[in-house]
Amino acid sequence: MNILVSGSSGLVGSAVMDLLHNKGHTVVGFDQKRSRITDKFTVETGDLCDFPRLVSIVKKYEINAIVHSGGISHPHAGEISPYQTVKTNILGTSTVFEVARLFNINNIVYLSSGAVYGNNSSTVTTLENKAHPENMYAVSKLTGEYLGEVYNRNHGMNVISLRLAFVYGPNRFMPDPIKSILERAVYGVDIHDAKGADQQLEFIYVKDAALAVYKALKVEKCNSSIFNIGTGCNSTINEIAEVVSKIYPKVSIQIGPGDLGYDFIGAFDCSEAQKQLDFKAKYDLKEGIIDYANFLEKNK
Ligand SMILES: NC(=O)c1ccc[n+]([C@@H]2O[C@H](COP(=O)([O-])OP(=O)(O)OC[C@H]3O[C@@H](n4cnc5c(N)ncnc54)[C@H](O)[C@@H]3O)[C@@H](O)[C@H]2O)c1
């Protein structure tokens, strides 16, 4: 397949480029910025809302599948730049889907987010849980899913939306508690943070997020088009600190109580992804953090 990966310079997009290339596909990146990580690949620069630019790239490379990973990717960023978030994530997504429709590209994986669920009191978040987006970012991600559903229903496309848990790993640029703790530990810097220990989030290692994308691209036919993608476990920042402490026992880690302002979302039920996409996360929290730490050590 000739696969266009939007957001190819970002955390998930760059891991997707690597994995799809290793699986023998031709990958073409698309991002508003270039990145050292994806320099080995063909990457075209441009804006997601630039319709003619996307048309020319899709034509030039005879694209027949798209991974739409580009956009503004953090609930807090959505509040700092609400208009930009709506424009990039909603208009940008509809531009990608519309170009796909015009060129009969039916195979599309759209990266949505668990943020669409909003704060909830469920211990387990299933696909039956009502989406209740509580910030601009979450609204924009849910709107992308709705657009995908309409293109599927009315235009025979096959947009699969993956509601990712919080993604961590090499090449993350956005704020992330794991990155924040691990990057200091790798350099032997003691960590004394005033708050955050009680924040619970479901984390997924970036290699698993990329694997889910690969599985979704491969699936011939599935009964639904929206999936939860995570490990099925929430972790507190305190638990992350304990894992990092075991790897770096000389670093003192003290994190005060309280949260970091993220929604509480019960751990994902990912059984549909397992059943229909044959996806199951390979890395638990400890394995993912060790792999990430190894990357940071090598790239110090
Ligand atoms: N990282 C997470 O924790 C997480 C969780 C759930 C869902 N997601 C979703 O996964 C996708 C990828 O997230 P990520 O963490 O890799 O994000 P990222 O910020 O690392 O990468 C996004 C990329 O999109 C590019 N981009 C932004 N606006 C653009 C525009 N107008 N035109 C062209 N390119 C543009 C950026 O330059 C960046 O390289 C996003 O859609 C995000 O909403 C991420």
Tab-separated table of C-alpha atoms and ligand atoms in Angstrom:
chain	number	residue	atom	x	y	z
A	1	MET	CA	0.000	0.000	0.000
A	2	ASN	CA	1.045	3.621	-0.552
A	3	ILE	CA	0.167	5.182	2.774
A	4	LEU	CA	0.017	8.881	3.609
A	5	VAL	CA	0.709	9.570	7.300
A	6	SER	CA	-0.359	13.024	8.460
A	7	GLY	CA	1.428	14.349	11.536
A	8	SER	CA	4.460	12.283	10.553
A	9	SER	CA	6.882	14.411	12.589
A	10	GLY	CA	4.911	13.859	15.772
A	11	LEU	CA	4.981	11.194	18.473
A	12	VAL	CA	2.508	8.704	17.017
A	13	GLY	CA	2.987	9.616	13.339
A	14	SER	CA	6.747	8.989	13.431
A	15	ALA	CA	6.286	5.585	15.125
A	16	VAL	CA	3.600	4.699	12.562
A	17	MET	CA	5.961	5.669	9.708
A	18	ASP	CA	8.645	3.361	11.139
A	19	LEU	CA	6.325	0.418	11.669
A	20	LEU	CA	4.557	0.629	8.302
A	21	HIS	CA	7.901	0.986	6.505
A	22	ASN	CA	9.229	-2.087	8.334
A	23	LYS	CA	6.111	-3.980	7.274
A	24	GLY	CA	6.979	-3.281	3.625
A	25	HIS	CA	4.601	-0.419	2.831
A	26	THR	CA	5.517	2.757	0.974
A	27	VAL	CA	5.011	5.612	3.424
A	28	VAL	CA	4.777	9.315	2.693
A	29	GLY	CA	4.710	11.719	5.591
A	30	PHE	CA	2.819	14.985	5.732
A	31	ASP	CA	3.430	17.576	8.415
A	32	GLN	CA	3.700	21.314	8.835
A	33	LYS	CA	7.225	20.830	10.138
A	34	ARG	CA	10.176	18.648	9.257
A	35	SER	CA	11.742	16.428	11.845
A	36	ARG	CA	15.046	14.707	12.333
A	37	ILE	CA	13.224	11.485	13.200
A	38	THR	CA	11.499	11.102	9.845
A	39	ASP	CA	14.337	12.452	7.677
A	40	LYS	CA	14.916	8.940	6.303
A	41	PHE	CA	11.430	8.981	4.739
A	42	THR	CA	9.696	11.027	2.074
A	43	VAL	CA	7.968	13.807	3.969
A	44	GLU	CA	5.988	16.598	2.346
A	45	THR	CA	5.359	19.752	4.319
A	46	GLY	CA	2.066	21.602	4.349
A	47	ASP	CA	-1.013	22.482	6.311
A	48	LEU	CA	-3.820	20.014	6.937
A	49	CYS	CA	-6.366	22.620	5.850
A	50	ASP	CA	-4.618	23.184	2.492
A	51	PHE	CA	-6.905	21.234	0.176
A	52	PRO	CA	-4.954	21.728	-3.106
A	53	ARG	CA	-1.681	20.755	-1.413
A	54	LEU	CA	-3.158	17.498	-0.105
A	55	VAL	CA	-4.690	16.768	-3.513
A	56	SER	CA	-1.326	17.185	-5.243
A	57	ILE	CA	0.418	14.869	-2.738
A	58	VAL	CA	-2.242	12.172	-2.970
A	59	LYS	CA	-1.953	12.285	-6.789
A	60	LYS	CA	1.839	12.413	-6.879
A	61	TYR	CA	2.322	9.325	-4.681
A	62	GLU	CA	-0.794	7.406	-5.796
A	63	ILE	CA	-1.906	7.144	-2.195
A	64	ASN	CA	-4.387	4.378	-1.394
A	65	ALA	CA	-4.550	4.531	2.408
A	66	ILE	CA	-4.259	7.329	4.977
A	67	VAL	CA	-3.322	7.443	8.653
A	68	HIS	CA	-4.580	10.759	9.964
A	69	SER	CA	-2.397	11.481	12.965
A	70	GLY	CA	-1.784	15.194	12.438
A	71	GLY	CA	-3.300	17.919	14.529
A	72	ILE	CA	-3.249	19.602	17.890
A	73	SER	CA	-2.797	16.858	20.385
A	74	HIS	CA	-3.351	17.845	23.996
A	75	PRO	CA	-6.406	18.753	26.068
A	76	HIS	CA	-4.580	21.686	27.638
A	77	ALA	CA	-3.378	22.996	24.241
A	78	GLY	CA	-7.009	23.023	23.159
A	79	GLU	CA	-7.811	25.588	25.827
A	80	ILE	CA	-4.743	27.724	25.077
A	81	SER	CA	-5.673	27.922	21.379
A	82	PRO	CA	-9.359	27.027	21.028
A	83	TYR	CA	-9.804	28.468	17.536
A	84	GLN	CA	-6.628	26.865	16.202
A	85	THR	CA	-7.677	23.529	17.710
A	86	VAL	CA	-11.083	23.629	16.081
A	87	LYS	CA	-9.598	24.733	12.756
A	88	THR	CA	-6.779	22.188	12.644
A	89	ASN	CA	-8.597	19.236	14.148
A	90	ILE	CA	-12.023	19.692	12.581
A	91	LEU	CA	-11.403	21.526	9.288
A	92	GLY	CA	-8.078	19.667	8.867
A	93	THR	CA	-9.767	16.305	9.434
A	94	SER	CA	-12.611	17.091	7.057
A	95	THR	CA	-10.043	18.179	4.445
A	96	VAL	CA	-8.251	14.837	4.756
A	97	PHE	CA	-11.513	12.861	4.539
A	98	GLU	CA	-12.817	14.880	1.602
A	99	VAL	CA	-9.596	14.485	-0.407
A	100	ALA	CA	-9.809	10.757	0.356
A	101	ARG	CA	-13.401	10.637	-0.913
A	102	LEU	CA	-12.495	12.401	-4.168
A	103	PHE	CA	-9.656	9.940	-4.829
A	104	ASN	CA	-11.560	6.804	-3.755
A	105	ILE	CA	-9.228	6.210	-0.813
A	106	ASN	CA	-11.443	4.211	1.491
A	107	ASN	CA	-8.895	2.848	3.914
A	108	ILE	CA	-8.395	5.499	6.606
A	109	VAL	CA	-7.318	5.324	10.223
A	110	TYR	CA	-8.211	8.391	12.239
A	111	LEU	CA	-6.549	8.938	15.601
A	112	SER	CA	-9.183	9.955	18.078
A	113	SER	CA	-8.759	10.147	21.807
A	114	GLY	CA	-10.117	8.749	25.053
A	115	ALA	CA	-10.598	12.422	25.941
A	116	VAL	CA	-13.984	12.188	24.183
A	117	TYR	CA	-15.368	10.383	27.267
A	118	GLY	CA	-14.711	13.314	29.621
A	119	ASN	CA	-14.696	12.949	33.403
A	120	ASN	CA	-16.630	9.886	34.448
A	121	SER	CA	-17.115	7.731	37.490
A	122	SER	CA	-16.926	4.396	35.643
A	123	THR	CA	-14.204	2.034	36.735
A	124	VAL	CA	-14.239	0.588	33.223
A	125	THR	CA	-14.877	2.711	30.122
A	126	THR	CA	-16.577	0.706	27.387
A	127	LEU	CA	-17.649	1.891	23.952
A	128	GLU	CA	-21.164	2.033	25.392
A	129	ASN	CA	-20.120	4.884	27.710
A	130	LYS	CA	-21.624	8.100	26.442
A	131	ALA	CA	-19.081	10.521	24.993
A	132	HIS	CA	-19.108	13.688	27.035
A	133	PRO	CA	-16.289	15.942	25.806
A	134	GLU	CA	-15.387	18.617	28.338
A	135	ASN	CA	-12.763	20.633	26.511
A	136	MET	CA	-12.137	21.987	23.023
A	137	TYR	CA	-9.657	19.250	22.190
A	138	ALA	CA	-12.130	16.501	23.102
A	139	VAL	CA	-14.914	18.217	21.122
A	140	SER	CA	-12.628	18.404	18.096
A	141	LYS	CA	-11.669	14.727	18.357
A	142	LEU	CA	-15.291	13.591	18.703
A	143	THR	CA	-16.293	15.726	15.727
A	144	GLY	CA	-13.631	13.941	13.660
A	145	GLU	CA	-15.242	10.620	14.604
A	146	TYR	CA	-18.680	11.896	13.563
A	147	LEU	CA	-17.265	13.064	10.228
A	148	GLY	CA	-15.769	9.610	9.721
A	149	GLU	CA	-19.097	7.923	10.507
A	150	VAL	CA	-20.914	10.079	7.957
A	151	TYR	CA	-18.301	9.412	5.262
A	152	ASN	CA	-18.627	5.697	6.021
A	153	ARG	CA	-22.401	5.667	5.925
A	154	ASN	CA	-23.007	8.035	3.017
A	155	HIS	CA	-19.914	7.555	0.882
A	156	GLY	CA	-18.951	3.914	1.430
A	157	MET	CA	-15.639	4.787	3.061
A	158	ASN	CA	-13.923	2.810	5.780
A	159	VAL	CA	-12.727	5.325	8.359
A	160	ILE	CA	-11.675	3.585	11.570
A	161	SER	CA	-11.387	5.827	14.624
A	162	LEU	CA	-9.024	4.762	17.385
A	163	ARG	CA	-9.673	6.315	20.794
A	164	LEU	CA	-6.127	6.300	22.107
A	165	ALA	CA	-5.231	6.415	25.774
A	166	PHE	CA	-2.444	8.837	26.852
A	167	VAL	CA	0.532	8.008	24.611
A	168	TYR	CA	4.107	8.121	25.936
A	169	GLY	CA	7.473	7.323	24.419
A	170	PRO	CA	10.327	8.643	22.281
A	171	ASN	CA	9.679	11.865	20.358
A	172	ARG	CA	6.869	13.150	22.526
A	173	PHE	CA	6.842	16.965	22.386
A	174	MET	CA	3.633	17.698	24.249
A	175	PRO	CA	3.527	17.794	28.081
A	176	ASP	CA	3.491	14.305	29.591
A	177	PRO	CA	4.064	13.244	33.210
A	178	ILE	CA	6.110	10.161	32.210
A	179	LYS	CA	8.384	12.209	29.949
A	180	SER	CA	8.749	14.845	32.651
A	181	ILE	CA	9.830	12.350	35.328
A	182	LEU	CA	11.928	10.076	33.133
A	183	GLU	CA	13.889	12.802	31.335
A	184	ARG	CA	15.061	14.221	34.671
A	185	ALA	CA	15.864	10.770	36.077
A	186	VAL	CA	17.953	9.853	33.024
A	187	TYR	CA	20.173	12.886	33.738
A	188	GLY	CA	20.346	12.092	37.477
A	189	VAL	CA	18.289	15.143	38.468
A	190	ASP	CA	16.305	14.786	41.715
A	191	ILE	CA	12.580	15.297	41.270
A	192	HIS	CA	10.570	17.368	43.751
A	193	ASP	CA	7.208	18.245	42.260
A	194	ALA	CA	4.621	20.036	44.357
A	195	LYS	CA	1.616	18.103	43.045
A	196	GLY	CA	0.371	15.390	40.745
A	197	ALA	CA	0.914	12.097	42.585
A	198	ASP	CA	-2.799	11.194	42.596
A	199	GLN	CA	-3.495	11.910	38.947
A	200	GLN	CA	-4.717	8.739	37.275
A	201	LEU	CA	-4.338	8.186	33.561
A	202	GLU	CA	-4.335	5.249	31.224
A	203	PHE	CA	-1.030	5.206	29.391
A	204	ILE	CA	-0.142	3.371	26.208
A	205	TYR	CA	3.362	3.014	24.855
A	206	VAL	CA	3.831	4.631	21.450
A	207	LYS	CA	4.921	1.353	19.825
A	208	ASP	CA	1.587	-0.158	20.858
A	209	ALA	CA	-0.308	2.855	19.503
A	210	ALA	CA	1.497	2.331	16.171
A	211	LEU	CA	0.677	-1.384	16.288
A	212	ALA	CA	-3.019	-0.584	16.720
A	213	VAL	CA	-2.871	1.673	13.652
A	214	TYR	CA	-1.210	-1.097	11.637
A	215	LYS	CA	-3.854	-3.633	12.718
A	216	ALA	CA	-6.672	-1.215	11.866
A	217	LEU	CA	-5.229	-0.608	8.389
A	218	LYS	CA	-4.977	-4.332	7.770
A	219	VAL	CA	-8.442	-5.374	8.833
A	220	GLU	CA	-10.634	-6.353	5.874
A	221	LYS	CA	-14.049	-5.906	7.413
A	222	CYS	CA	-15.173	-5.073	10.921
A	223	ASN	CA	-18.547	-4.558	12.529
A	224	SER	CA	-17.782	-1.187	14.059
A	225	SER	CA	-15.594	1.765	13.278
A	226	ILE	CA	-14.659	3.104	16.732
A	227	PHE	CA	-12.307	1.337	19.144
A	228	ASN	CA	-10.743	1.955	22.544
A	229	ILE	CA	-6.980	1.521	22.367
A	230	GLY	CA	-5.108	1.234	25.637
A	231	THR	CA	-3.753	-1.302	28.083
A	232	GLY	CA	-6.932	-1.591	30.124
A	233	CYS	CA	-5.219	-0.229	33.268
A	234	ASN	CA	-5.066	3.191	34.855
A	235	SER	CA	-1.914	4.231	36.700
A	236	THR	CA	-1.254	7.050	39.122
A	237	ILE	CA	1.751	9.334	38.747
A	238	ASN	CA	2.887	7.869	42.064
A	239	GLU	CA	3.021	4.424	40.435
A	240	ILE	CA	5.060	5.863	37.586
A	241	ALA	CA	7.477	7.380	40.097
A	242	GLU	CA	7.859	3.938	41.712
A	243	VAL	CA	8.701	2.310	38.360
A	244	VAL	CA	11.222	5.059	37.547
A	245	SER	CA	12.734	4.797	41.059
A	246	LYS	CA	13.463	1.122	40.489
A	247	ILE	CA	15.351	1.951	37.274
A	248	TYR	CA	17.144	4.984	38.803
A	249	PRO	CA	17.451	4.207	42.554
A	250	LYS	CA	19.921	7.072	43.130
A	251	VAL	CA	17.437	9.723	41.997
A	252	SER	CA	15.172	11.078	44.739
A	253	ILE	CA	11.568	11.360	43.528
A	254	GLN	CA	9.022	13.199	45.663
A	255	ILE	CA	5.709	14.244	44.199
A	256	GLY	CA	3.080	16.039	46.260
A	257	PRO	CA	-0.608	15.002	46.317
A	258	GLY	CA	-3.290	16.184	43.926
A	259	ASP	CA	-3.889	15.906	40.217
A	260	LEU	CA	-2.495	17.547	37.095
A	261	GLY	CA	-5.774	18.764	35.653
A	262	TYR	CA	-6.567	15.814	33.396
A	263	ASP	CA	-10.051	14.267	33.277
A	264	PHE	CA	-10.646	11.099	35.256
A	265	ILE	CA	-11.552	8.412	32.738
A	266	GLY	CA	-12.076	4.818	33.877
A	267	ALA	CA	-9.693	2.242	32.394
A	268	PHE	CA	-10.550	1.274	28.817
A	269	ASP	CA	-12.328	-1.884	27.881
A	270	CYS	CA	-10.335	-2.781	24.750
A	271	SER	CA	-12.048	-6.108	24.085
A	272	GLU	CA	-13.563	-4.976	20.767
A	273	ALA	CA	-10.125	-3.975	19.471
A	274	GLN	CA	-8.845	-7.387	20.477
A	275	LYS	CA	-11.791	-9.201	18.901
A	276	GLN	CA	-12.155	-7.214	15.696
A	277	LEU	CA	-8.676	-5.796	15.036
A	278	ASP	CA	-6.624	-8.510	16.727
A	279	PHE	CA	-4.951	-5.767	18.774
A	280	LYS	CA	-3.596	-6.219	22.265
A	281	ALA	CA	-0.992	-3.930	23.844
A	282	LYS	CA	2.393	-5.647	24.151
A	283	TYR	CA	3.957	-3.267	26.676
A	284	ASP	CA	2.742	-2.877	30.234
A	285	LEU	CA	3.702	0.309	32.060
A	286	LYS	CA	6.998	-1.043	33.368
A	287	GLU	CA	8.083	-2.523	30.023
A	288	GLY	CA	7.162	0.667	28.180
A	289	ILE	CA	9.047	2.892	30.620
A	290	ILE	CA	12.137	0.659	30.405
A	291	ASP	CA	12.074	0.764	26.592
A	292	TYR	CA	11.623	4.562	26.691
A	293	ALA	CA	14.453	4.933	29.231
A	294	ASN	CA	16.747	2.875	26.976
A	295	PHE	CA	15.948	5.217	24.094
A	296	LEU	CA	16.669	8.299	26.212
A	297	GLU	CA	19.944	6.791	27.479
A	298	LYS	CA	21.099	6.081	23.908
A	299	ASN	CA	20.155	9.583	22.764
A	300	LYS	CA	21.533	11.580	25.703
B	1	LIG	N1	-0.329	11.762	22.417
B	1	LIG	C1	-1.398	11.349	23.051
B	1	LIG	O1	-1.381	11.114	24.269
B	1	LIG	C2	-2.677	11.140	22.292
B	1	LIG	C3	-3.746	10.553	22.965
B	1	LIG	C4	-4.936	10.372	22.285
B	1	LIG	C5	-5.038	10.734	20.953
B	1	LIG	N2	-3.979	11.303	20.323
B	1	LIG	C6	-4.144	11.699	18.919
B	1	LIG	O2	-3.135	11.101	18.146
B	1	LIG	C7	-2.706	11.981	17.106
B	1	LIG	C8	-1.198	12.123	17.149
B	1	LIG	O3	-0.816	12.649	18.409
B	1	LIG	P1	0.706	12.920	18.741
B	1	LIG	O4	0.865	12.729	20.189
B	1	LIG	O5	1.568	12.191	17.791
B	1	LIG	O6	0.796	14.477	18.468
B	1	LIG	P2	2.079	15.371	18.144
B	1	LIG	O7	1.770	16.735	18.613
B	1	LIG	O8	3.322	14.711	18.615
B	1	LIG	O9	2.078	15.318	16.551
B	1	LIG	C9	1.113	15.980	15.780
B	1	LIG	C10	1.776	16.435	14.499
B	1	LIG	O10	0.787	17.130	13.719
B	1	LIG	C11	1.433	18.224	13.102
B	1	LIG	N3	0.460	19.269	12.812
B	1	LIG	C12	-0.225	20.025	13.699
B	1	LIG	N4	-1.008	20.918	13.059
B	1	LIG	C13	-0.813	20.713	11.734
B	1	LIG	C14	-1.326	21.317	10.566
B	1	LIG	N5	-2.206	22.314	10.628
B	1	LIG	N6	-0.896	20.862	9.370
B	1	LIG	C15	0.011	19.852	9.278
B	1	LIG	N7	0.533	19.241	10.359
B	1	LIG	C16	0.128	19.654	11.565
B	1	LIG	C17	2.469	18.710	14.113
B	1	LIG	O11	3.498	19.440	13.488
B	1	LIG	C18	2.932	17.408	14.740
B	1	LIG	O12	4.107	16.931	14.145
B	1	LIG	C19	-3.456	13.295	17.329
B	1	LIG	O13	-4.539	13.334	16.433
B	1	LIG	C20	-3.957	13.202	18.748
B	1	LIG	O14	-5.159	13.899	18.925
B	1	LIG	C21	-2.799	11.504	20.960
